[in-house]
Coordinates of C-alpha atoms in Angstrom, one line a residue:
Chain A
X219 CA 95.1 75.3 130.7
X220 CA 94.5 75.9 127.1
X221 CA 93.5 72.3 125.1
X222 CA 95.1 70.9 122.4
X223 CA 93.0 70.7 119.3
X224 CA 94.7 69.5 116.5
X225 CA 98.4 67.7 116.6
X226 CA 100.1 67.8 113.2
X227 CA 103.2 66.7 111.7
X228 CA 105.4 68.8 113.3
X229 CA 103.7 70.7 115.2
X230 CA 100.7 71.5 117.3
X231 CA 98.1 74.0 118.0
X232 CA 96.2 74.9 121.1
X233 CA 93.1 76.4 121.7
X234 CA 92.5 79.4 124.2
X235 CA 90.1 80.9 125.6
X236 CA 88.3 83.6 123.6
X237 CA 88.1 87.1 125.1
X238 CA 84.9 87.4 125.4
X239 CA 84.2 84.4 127.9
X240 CA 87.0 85.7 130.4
X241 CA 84.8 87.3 133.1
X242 CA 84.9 91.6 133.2
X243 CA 85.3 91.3 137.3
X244 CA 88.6 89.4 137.7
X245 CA 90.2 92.5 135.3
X246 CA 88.9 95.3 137.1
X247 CA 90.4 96.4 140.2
X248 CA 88.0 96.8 143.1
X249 CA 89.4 100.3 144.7
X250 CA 89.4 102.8 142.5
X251 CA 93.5 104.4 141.9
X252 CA 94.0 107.3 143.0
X253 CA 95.1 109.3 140.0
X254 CA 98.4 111.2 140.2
X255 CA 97.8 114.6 138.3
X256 CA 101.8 115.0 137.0
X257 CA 100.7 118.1 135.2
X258 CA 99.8 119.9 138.4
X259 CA 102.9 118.8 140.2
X260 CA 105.3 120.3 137.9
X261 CA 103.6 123.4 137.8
X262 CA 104.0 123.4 141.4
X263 CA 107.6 122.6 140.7
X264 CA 108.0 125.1 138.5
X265 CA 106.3 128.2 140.7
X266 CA 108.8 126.7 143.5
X267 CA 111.7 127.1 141.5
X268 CA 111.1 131.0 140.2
X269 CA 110.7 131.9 144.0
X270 CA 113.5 129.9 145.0
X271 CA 115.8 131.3 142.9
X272 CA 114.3 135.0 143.3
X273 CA 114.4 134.4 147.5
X274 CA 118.4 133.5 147.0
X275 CA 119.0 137.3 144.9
X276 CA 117.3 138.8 147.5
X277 CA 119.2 137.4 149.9
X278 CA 122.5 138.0 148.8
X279 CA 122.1 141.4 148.0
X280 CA 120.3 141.9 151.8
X281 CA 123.5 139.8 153.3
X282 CA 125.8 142.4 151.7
X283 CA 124.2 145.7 152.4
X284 CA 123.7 144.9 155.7
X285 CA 127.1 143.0 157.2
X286 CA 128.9 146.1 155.2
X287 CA 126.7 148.8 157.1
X288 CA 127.5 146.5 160.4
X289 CA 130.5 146.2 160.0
X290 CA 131.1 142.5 159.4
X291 CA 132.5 143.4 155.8
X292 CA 134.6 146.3 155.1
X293 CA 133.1 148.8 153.0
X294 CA 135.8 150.1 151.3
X295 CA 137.0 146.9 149.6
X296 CA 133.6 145.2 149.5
X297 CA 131.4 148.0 148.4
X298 CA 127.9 147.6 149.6
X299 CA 124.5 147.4 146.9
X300 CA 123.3 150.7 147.6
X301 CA 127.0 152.3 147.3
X302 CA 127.0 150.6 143.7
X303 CA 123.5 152.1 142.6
X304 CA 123.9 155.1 143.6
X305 CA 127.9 155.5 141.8
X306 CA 126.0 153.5 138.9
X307 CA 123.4 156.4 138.5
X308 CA 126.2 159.3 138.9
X309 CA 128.1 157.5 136.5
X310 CA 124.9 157.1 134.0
X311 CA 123.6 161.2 134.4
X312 CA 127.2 162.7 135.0
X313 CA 130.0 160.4 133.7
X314 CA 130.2 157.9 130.3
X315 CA 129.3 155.2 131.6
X316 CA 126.2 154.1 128.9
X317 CA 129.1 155.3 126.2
X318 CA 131.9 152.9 127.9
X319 CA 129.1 150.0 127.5
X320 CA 128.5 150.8 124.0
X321 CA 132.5 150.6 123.1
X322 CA 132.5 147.5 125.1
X323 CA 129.7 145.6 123.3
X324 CA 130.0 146.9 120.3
X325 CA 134.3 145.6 120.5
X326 CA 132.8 142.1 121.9
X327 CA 130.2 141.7 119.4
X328 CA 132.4 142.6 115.9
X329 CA 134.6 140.6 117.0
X330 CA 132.6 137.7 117.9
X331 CA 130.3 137.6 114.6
X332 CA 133.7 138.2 112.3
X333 CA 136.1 135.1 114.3
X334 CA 132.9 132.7 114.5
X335 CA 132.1 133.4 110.7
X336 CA 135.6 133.3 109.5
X337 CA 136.4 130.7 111.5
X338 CA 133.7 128.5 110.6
X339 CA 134.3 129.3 106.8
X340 CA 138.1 128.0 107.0
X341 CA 136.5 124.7 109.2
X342 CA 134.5 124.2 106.5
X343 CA 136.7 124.5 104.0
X344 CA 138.7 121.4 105.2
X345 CA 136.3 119.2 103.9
X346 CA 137.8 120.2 100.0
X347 CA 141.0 118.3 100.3
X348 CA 142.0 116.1 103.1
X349 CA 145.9 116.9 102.5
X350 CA 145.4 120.6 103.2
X351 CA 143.2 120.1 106.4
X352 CA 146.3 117.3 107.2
X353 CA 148.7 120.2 106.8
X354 CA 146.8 122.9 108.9
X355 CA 145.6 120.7 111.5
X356 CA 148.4 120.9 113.6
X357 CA 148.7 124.2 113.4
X358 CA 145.2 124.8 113.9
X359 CA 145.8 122.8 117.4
X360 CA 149.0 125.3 118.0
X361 CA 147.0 128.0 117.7
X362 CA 144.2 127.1 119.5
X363 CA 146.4 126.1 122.4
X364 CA 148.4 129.4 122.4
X365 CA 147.0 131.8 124.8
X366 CA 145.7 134.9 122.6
X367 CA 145.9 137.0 125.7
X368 CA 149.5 137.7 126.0
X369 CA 149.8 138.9 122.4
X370 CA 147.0 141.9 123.5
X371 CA 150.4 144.1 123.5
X372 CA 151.5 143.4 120.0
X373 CA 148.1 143.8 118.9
X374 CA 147.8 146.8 120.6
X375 CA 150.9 147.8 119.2
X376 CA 150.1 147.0 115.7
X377 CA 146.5 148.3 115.4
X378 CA 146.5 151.1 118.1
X379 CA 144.9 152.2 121.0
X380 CA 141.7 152.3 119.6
X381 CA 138.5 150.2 118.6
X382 CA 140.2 147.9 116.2
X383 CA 142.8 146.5 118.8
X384 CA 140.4 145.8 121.0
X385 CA 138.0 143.7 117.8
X386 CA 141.0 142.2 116.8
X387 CA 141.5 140.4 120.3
X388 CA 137.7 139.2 120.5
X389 CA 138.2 138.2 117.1
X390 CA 141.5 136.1 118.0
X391 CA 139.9 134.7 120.8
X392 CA 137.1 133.3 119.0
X393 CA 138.2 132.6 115.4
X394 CA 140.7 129.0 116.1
X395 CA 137.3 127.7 118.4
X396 CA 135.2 127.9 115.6
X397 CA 137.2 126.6 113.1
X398 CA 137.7 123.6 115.1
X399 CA 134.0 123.0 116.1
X400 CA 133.6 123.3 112.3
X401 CA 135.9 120.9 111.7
X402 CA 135.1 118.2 114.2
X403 CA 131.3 118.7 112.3
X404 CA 132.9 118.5 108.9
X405 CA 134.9 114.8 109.8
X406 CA 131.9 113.5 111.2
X407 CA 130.4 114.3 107.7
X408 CA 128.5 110.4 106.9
X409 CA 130.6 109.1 103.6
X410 CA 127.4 107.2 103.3
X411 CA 125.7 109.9 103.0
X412 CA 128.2 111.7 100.4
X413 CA 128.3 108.9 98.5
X414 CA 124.3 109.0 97.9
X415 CA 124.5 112.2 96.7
X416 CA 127.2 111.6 93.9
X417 CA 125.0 108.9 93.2
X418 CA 122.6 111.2 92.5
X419 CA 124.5 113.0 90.2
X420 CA 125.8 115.9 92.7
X421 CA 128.8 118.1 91.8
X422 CA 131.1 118.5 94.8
X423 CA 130.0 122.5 95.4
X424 CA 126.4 120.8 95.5
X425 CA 127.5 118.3 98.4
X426 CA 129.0 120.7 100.4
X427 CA 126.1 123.2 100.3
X428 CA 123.7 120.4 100.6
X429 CA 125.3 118.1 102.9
X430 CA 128.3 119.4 104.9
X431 CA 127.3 122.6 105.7
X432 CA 124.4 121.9 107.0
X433 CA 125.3 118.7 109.1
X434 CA 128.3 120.6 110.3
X435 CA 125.7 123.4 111.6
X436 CA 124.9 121.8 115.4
X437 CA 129.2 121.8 115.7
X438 CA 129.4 125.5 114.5
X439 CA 126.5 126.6 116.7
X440 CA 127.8 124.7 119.5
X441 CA 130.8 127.0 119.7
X442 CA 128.6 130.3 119.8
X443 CA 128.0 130.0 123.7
X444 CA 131.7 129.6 124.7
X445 CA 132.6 132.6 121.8
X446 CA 130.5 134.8 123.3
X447 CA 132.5 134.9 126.8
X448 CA 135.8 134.6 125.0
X449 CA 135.3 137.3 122.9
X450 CA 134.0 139.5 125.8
X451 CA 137.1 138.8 127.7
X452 CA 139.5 139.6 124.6
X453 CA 137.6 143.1 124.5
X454 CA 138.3 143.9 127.7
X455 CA 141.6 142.6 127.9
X456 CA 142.3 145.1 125.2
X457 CA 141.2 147.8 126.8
X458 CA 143.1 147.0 130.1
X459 CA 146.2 147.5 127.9
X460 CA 145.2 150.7 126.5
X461 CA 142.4 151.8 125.6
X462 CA 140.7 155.6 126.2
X463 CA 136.8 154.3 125.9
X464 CA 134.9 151.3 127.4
X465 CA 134.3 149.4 130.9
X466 CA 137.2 147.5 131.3
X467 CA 139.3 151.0 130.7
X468 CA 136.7 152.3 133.3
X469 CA 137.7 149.4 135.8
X470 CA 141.3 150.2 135.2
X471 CA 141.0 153.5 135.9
X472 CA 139.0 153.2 139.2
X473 CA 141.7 150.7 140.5
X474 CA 144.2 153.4 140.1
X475 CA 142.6 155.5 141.8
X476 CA 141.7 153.6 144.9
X477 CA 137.6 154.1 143.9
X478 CA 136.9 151.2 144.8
X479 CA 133.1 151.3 144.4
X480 CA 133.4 152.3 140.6
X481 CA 135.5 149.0 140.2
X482 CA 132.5 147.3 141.6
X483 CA 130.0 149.3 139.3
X484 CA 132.3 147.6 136.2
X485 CA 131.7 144.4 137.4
X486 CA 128.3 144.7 138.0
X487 CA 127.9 145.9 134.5
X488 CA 130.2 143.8 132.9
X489 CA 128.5 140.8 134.6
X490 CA 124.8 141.8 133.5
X491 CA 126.6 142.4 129.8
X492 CA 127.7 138.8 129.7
X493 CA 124.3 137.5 130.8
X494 CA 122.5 139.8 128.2
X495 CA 124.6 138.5 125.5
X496 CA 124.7 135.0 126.8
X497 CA 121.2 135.4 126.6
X498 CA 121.0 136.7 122.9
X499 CA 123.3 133.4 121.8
X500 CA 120.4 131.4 123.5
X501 CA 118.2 132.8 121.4
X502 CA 120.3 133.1 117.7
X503 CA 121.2 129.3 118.7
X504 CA 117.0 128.6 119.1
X505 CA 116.7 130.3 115.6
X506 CA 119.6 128.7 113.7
X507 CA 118.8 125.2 115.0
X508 CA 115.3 125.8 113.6
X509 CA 116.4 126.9 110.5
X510 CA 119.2 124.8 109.9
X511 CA 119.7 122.0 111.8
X512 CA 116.4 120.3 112.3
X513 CA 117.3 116.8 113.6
Chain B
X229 CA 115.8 91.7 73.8
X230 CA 118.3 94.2 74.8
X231 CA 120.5 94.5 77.1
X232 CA 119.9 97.7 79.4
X233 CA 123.0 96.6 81.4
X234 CA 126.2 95.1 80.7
X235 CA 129.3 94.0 83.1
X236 CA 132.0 92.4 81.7
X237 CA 135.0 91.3 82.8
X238 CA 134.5 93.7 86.2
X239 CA 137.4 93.0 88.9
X240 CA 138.6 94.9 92.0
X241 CA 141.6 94.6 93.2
X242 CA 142.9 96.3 96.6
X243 CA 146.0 96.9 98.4
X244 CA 146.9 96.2 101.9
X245 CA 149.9 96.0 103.3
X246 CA 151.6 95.7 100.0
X247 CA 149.9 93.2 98.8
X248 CA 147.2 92.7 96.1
X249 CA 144.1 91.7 97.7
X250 CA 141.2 90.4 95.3
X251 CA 137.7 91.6 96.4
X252 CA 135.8 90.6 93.6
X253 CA 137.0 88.0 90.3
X254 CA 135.8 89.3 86.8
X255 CA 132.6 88.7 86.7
X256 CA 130.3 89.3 83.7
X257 CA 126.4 89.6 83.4
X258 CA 123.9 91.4 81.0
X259 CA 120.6 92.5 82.3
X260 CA 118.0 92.8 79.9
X261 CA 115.3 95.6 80.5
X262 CA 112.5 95.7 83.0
X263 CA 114.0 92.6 84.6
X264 CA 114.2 91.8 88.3
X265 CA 117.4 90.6 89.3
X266 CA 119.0 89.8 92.6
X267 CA 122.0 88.9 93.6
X268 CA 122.6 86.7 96.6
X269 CA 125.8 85.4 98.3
X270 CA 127.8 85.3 101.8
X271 CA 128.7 89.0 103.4
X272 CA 131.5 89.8 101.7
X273 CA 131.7 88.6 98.7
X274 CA 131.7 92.0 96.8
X275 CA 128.1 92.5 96.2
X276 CA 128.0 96.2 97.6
X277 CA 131.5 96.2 95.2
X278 CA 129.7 95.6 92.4
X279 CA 127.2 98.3 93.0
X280 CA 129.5 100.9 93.5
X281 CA 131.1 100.2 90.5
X282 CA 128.0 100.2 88.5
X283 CA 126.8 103.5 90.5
X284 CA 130.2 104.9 89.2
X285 CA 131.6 105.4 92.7
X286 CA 134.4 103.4 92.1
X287 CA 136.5 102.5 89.5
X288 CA 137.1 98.7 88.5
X289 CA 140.3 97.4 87.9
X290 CA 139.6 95.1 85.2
X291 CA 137.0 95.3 82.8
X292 CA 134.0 97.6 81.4
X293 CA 130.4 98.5 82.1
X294 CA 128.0 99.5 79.6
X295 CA 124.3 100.9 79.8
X296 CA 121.9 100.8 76.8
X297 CA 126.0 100.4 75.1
X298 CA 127.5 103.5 76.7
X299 CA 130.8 102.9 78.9
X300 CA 129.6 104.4 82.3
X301 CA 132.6 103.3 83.8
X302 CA 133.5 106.0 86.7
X303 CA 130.3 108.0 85.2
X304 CA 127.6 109.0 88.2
X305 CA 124.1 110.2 87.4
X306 CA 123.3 106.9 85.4
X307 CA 121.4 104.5 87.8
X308 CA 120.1 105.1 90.7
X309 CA 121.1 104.2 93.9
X310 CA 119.8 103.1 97.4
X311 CA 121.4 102.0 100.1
X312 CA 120.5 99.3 103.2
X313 CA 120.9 103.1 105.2
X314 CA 117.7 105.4 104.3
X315 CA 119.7 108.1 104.2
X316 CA 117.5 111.0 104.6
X317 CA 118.8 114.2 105.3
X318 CA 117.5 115.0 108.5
X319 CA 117.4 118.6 108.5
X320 CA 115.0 118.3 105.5
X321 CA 111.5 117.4 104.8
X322 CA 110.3 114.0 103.5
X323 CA 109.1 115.7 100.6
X324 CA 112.5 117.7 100.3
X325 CA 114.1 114.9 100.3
X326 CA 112.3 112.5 98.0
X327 CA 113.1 115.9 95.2
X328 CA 116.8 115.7 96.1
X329 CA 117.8 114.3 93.2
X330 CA 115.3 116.2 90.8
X331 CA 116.9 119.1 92.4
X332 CA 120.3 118.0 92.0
X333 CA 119.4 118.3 88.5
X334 CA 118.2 121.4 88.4
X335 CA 114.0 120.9 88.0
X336 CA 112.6 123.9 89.5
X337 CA 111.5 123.6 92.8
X338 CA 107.4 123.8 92.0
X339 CA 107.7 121.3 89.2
X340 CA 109.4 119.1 91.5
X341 CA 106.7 118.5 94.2
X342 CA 104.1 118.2 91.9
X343 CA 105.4 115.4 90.1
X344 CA 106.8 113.9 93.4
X345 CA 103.1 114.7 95.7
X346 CA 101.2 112.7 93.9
X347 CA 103.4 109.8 94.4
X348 CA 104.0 109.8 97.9
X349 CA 100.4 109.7 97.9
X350 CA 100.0 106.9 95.7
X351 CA 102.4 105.0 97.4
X352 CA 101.6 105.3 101.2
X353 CA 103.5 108.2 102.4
X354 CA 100.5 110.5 101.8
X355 CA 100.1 113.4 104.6
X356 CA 104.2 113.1 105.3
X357 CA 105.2 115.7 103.2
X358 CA 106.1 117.9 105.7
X359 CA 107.1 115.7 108.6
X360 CA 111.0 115.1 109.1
X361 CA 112.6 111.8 108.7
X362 CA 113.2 111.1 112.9
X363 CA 109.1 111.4 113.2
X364 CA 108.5 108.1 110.5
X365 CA 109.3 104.2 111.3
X366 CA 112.0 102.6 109.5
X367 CA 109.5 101.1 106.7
X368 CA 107.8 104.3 105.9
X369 CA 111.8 106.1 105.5
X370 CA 112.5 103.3 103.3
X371 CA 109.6 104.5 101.0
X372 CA 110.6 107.6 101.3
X373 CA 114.1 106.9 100.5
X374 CA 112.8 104.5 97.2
X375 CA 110.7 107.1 95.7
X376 CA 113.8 109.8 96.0
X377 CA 115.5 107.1 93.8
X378 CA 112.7 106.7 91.7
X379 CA 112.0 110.1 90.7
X380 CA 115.8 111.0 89.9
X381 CA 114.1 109.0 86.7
X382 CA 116.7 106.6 85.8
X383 CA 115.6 103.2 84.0
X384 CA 118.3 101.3 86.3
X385 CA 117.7 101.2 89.8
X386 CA 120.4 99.5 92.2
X387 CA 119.2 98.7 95.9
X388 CA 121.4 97.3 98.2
X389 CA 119.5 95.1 100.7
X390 CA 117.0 98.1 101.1
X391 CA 114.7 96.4 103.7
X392 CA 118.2 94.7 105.9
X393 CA 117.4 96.5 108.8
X394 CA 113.3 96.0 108.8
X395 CA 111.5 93.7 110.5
X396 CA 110.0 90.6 109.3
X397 CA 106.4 91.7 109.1
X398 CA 107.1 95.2 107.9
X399 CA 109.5 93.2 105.4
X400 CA 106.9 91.5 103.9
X401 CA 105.2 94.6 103.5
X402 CA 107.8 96.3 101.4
X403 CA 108.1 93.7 99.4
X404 CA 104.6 93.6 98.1
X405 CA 105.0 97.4 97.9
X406 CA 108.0 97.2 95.8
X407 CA 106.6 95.0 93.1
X408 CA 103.8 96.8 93.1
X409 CA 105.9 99.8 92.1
X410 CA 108.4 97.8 89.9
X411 CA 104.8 97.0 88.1
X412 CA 104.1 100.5 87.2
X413 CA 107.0 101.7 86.6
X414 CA 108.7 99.1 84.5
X415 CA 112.2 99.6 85.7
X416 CA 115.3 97.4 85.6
X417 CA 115.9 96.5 89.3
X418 CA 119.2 95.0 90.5
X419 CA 118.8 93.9 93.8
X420 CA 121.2 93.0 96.7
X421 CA 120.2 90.8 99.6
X422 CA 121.2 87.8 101.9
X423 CA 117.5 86.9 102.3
X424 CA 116.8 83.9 100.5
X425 CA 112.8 84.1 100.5
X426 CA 113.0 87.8 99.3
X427 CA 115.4 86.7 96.4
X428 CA 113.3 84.6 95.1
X429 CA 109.9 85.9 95.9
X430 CA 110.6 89.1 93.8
X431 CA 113.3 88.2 91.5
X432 CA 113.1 86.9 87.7
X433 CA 116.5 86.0 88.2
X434 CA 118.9 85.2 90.4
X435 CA 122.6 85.3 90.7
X436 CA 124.2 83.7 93.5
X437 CA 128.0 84.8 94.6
X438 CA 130.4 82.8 96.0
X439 CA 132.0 84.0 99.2
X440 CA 135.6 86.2 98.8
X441 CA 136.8 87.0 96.7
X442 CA 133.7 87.1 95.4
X443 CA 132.8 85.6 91.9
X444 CA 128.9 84.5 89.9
X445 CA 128.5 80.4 90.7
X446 CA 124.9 80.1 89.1
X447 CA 122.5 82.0 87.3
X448 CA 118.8 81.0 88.4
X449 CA 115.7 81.9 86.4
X450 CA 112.8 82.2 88.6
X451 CA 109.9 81.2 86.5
X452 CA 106.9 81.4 88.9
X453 CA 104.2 83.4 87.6
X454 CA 104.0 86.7 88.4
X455 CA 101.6 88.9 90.3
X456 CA 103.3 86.7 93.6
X457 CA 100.8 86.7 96.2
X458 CA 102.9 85.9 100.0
X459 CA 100.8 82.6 99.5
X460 CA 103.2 81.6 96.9
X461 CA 106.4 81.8 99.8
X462 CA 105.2 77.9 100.5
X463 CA 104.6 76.7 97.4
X464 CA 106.4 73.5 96.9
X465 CA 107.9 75.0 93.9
X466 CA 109.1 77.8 96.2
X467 CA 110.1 75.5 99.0
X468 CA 112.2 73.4 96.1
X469 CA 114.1 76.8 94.9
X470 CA 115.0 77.6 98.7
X471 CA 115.9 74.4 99.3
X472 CA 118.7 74.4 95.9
X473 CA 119.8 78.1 96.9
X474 CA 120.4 77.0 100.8
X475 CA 122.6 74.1 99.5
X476 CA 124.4 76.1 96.8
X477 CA 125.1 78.7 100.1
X478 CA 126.1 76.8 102.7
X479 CA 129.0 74.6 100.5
X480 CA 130.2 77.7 99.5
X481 CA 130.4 78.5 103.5
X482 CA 131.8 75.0 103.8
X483 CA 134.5 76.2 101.5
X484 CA 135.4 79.3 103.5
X485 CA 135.6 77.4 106.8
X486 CA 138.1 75.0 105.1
X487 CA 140.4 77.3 103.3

């Protein structure tokens, strides 16, 4: 109980104990813990997870080669692993298949750096009058729920059969995302924080280089992972319409004429380019957010 | 003396629902230079108005406001300005922020940081330079967020109830810390706040505001001597001032409840 020592006026004050006098052996505990090393655990974790995920691949692939060879799957519409290598390295040494990958990527990825810039640009450039973002908002919205896909005729149509029909879907697909990503960053834009910087004498061009771009920047690089995929898909759309090059023409072709394993092959390699890509956003998001958006 | 700062006749009007709404009655001071000044009143009474009119961020709808004689009326760039928010760009450096406004203005990046280095090292934010604004506590941003104002080298600074979202202790460190830079610098200081015991532990005067529409109901010279020491917050001279500004407060919160 601590004592009182002095009552005043309105109030009092009570002594305690100093530190010193409070005996060492009351504190201490008498077994000694048992220390949990966390570091070592989630290493443990960690290792675990890389083989688990390894085992499962394996897996798969040994589930498939061997219930088509049994029997259990049917070959000719399933395919088997080994049936894909082997019509993968035929159509790597003998057919165009590394050329077909090029046109693919090279559709996806023009496509994808021209819509997410330009998109982003006209996002951003709603923040210079609020009647002109009023006006194109709704059609923004129009266009962003109108599915791109079924104009892939017209396009085609318009630009050809060529590269440029098929960059002009991915570009389609990926340019009305980005502006609206851009947008949704540019309204979230504090006025607080606009308002410190004409306080600090800023011109308009000044804020927005200063200030909106840059807080807009997490927005705008949110939308590069879901670009990425649409734009792939608008580049092989387009070259399921008509195209003479590239995988998805490669697909198309194999389909009509019942080779069923080269349909598989596309897959396969159309499936590994997403990832690659998917994987190259990852990164280009790492070094943007680094650069631009350190928060 | 002069006056460094003159307000006359201010008003603001707004419009809501068709009707003319007063947020602020003409008010008229003059500040004369190097002065500390606060203004005090009920939330709401048009303080933050007043500021934003002065800062040139909005445009009265009565009446005229002059620096060293010059109508800056709808003018930014002539005071500078900082806000309850720190307001730090996140995405930049303390140090790139604290040169925002010299770079605003043009000074070339390398004359910038040296003229703004030795500051943050005079003034406690020494070794931040190149730490982001998430990795400092709210006190240390606030200094960051003062010096930014003070090296866009106005002689009018305007703070709107810079250290509202401190704590008491760290409070009572900024305070000490902005005197001692109001000291150096010799700066005209208008100052918001709803914290009677700051008002009057760093002002030399003291406007109080009634509560909206929001007009001046007294002008209060604080006459204790000056450097304050936090000994002097209970002083009985002190204790007396709280005491008049507490009553002149709460009957203007009287009046609101009434009406």
């Amino acid at each position: 109980m601590p004592m009182e020592t002095a009552r005043k006026e309105a109030f009092i004050v009570h002594a305690v104990a100093p530190a010193e006098t409070v005996p060492e052996t009351s504190v201490r505990p008498e077994v000694v813990p048992y220390i949990l090393d966390e570091e070592a655990i989630a290493r443990a974790r960690s290792r675990r997870i890389v083989w688990g995920r390894f085992a499962v691949a394996v897996l798969i692939f040994l589930v498939w080669e061997v219930f088509t060879r049994i029997g259990w799957l049917d070959s000719y519409y399933w395919s088997s692993p080994s049936a894909i290598l082997t019509t993968t390295w035929t159509q790597i040494t003998e057919g165009s298949l590394l050329g077909d990958i090029a046109y693919t990527s090279g559709s996806t990825l023009l496509g994808f750096v021209f819509g997410t810039f330009l998109g982003a640009l006209l996002g951003l450039s709603f923040w210079w009058s609020r009647s002109y973002a009023g006006i194109s908002e709704p059609y923004l919205i129009i266009l962003n729920a109108m599915p791109k896909l079924a104009l892939a005729p017209v396009l085609v149509i318009l630009l050809g059969i060529g590269f440029f029909s098929k960059v002009a879907l991915a570009f389609s697909m990926t340019v009305v995302v980005s502006a609206l990503s851009a947008y949704s960053g540019v309204k979230s834009v504090d006025p607080d924080m606009e308002k410190l910087m004409y306080s600090l004498g800023a011109k308009r061009h000044q804020v927005f280089a200063k200030v909106v771009v840059p807080w807009s920047m997490p927005w705008i690089i949110s939308s590069l992972r879901i670009n990425i995929a649409l734009a792939l898909a608008g580049a092989i759309v387009g070259e399921f319409i008509a195209s003479s090059q590239g995988v998805g023409r490669m697909i198309m072709y194999a389909g009509t004429i019942l080779d069923i394993n080269l349909v598989w092959v596309g897959v396969v390699v159309l499936s590994l380019l997403s990832m690659l890509m998917y994987w190259g956003v990852v990164v280009l998001e790492k070094w943007l957010s680094k650069g631009l958006a350190k928060q | 003396m002069s006056h460094k700062i003159e307000i006359s006749g201010v008003s603001k009007w707004f419009r809501r629902d068709g009707q003319e709404i007063p947020a602020m009655r003409e008010t008229s001071l003059s500040i004369e230079a190097g002065r500390f000044v606060s203004i005090i009143g009920p939330s709401g009474c048009g303080k933050s108005t007043l500021f934003n009119i002065i800062a040139g961020l909005m445009p009265p709808s009565t009446g005229k406001v002059l620096a060293d004689g010059e109508n800056i009326v709808g003018k930014t760039g002539y005071v500078g300005y900082m806000l309850q928010k720190d307001m730090l760009l996140p995405w930049r450096t303390i140090l790139d922020n604290i040169i925002l406004g010299m770079e605003i203005r043009g000074v070339p990046y390398k004359e910038a940081t040296e003229r703004a280095l030795p500051l943050m090292e005079k003034y406690g934010l020494k070794g931040f330079d190149k730490h982001y604004p998430r990795e400092l506590s709210g006190g240390m941003r606030q200094r960051a967020a003062l010096l930014r104002t003070l090296l866009y080298d106005r002689d009018i600074i305007l703070l709107d109830e810079p250290f509202g979202a401190l704590d008491a202790q760290t409070r009572l460190t900024m305070q000490n810390w902005l005197l001692q830079i109001w000291a150096d610098f010799g700066k005209t200081v208008l100052f918001v706040t709803h914290d009677i015991d700051e008002a009057i532990y760093l002002s030399d005067d003291i406007y109080v505001f009634s509560s909206r529409p929001g007009r001046i109901k007294t002008k209060i010279t604080v006459t204790m001597e000056r450097p304050r020491k936090t000994e002097d917050m209970t002083s009985p001279a002190f204790m007396d001032l709280k005491h008049h500004l507490l009553d002149l407060l709460s009957a203007g919160h009287d009046e609101e409840q009434i009406s």
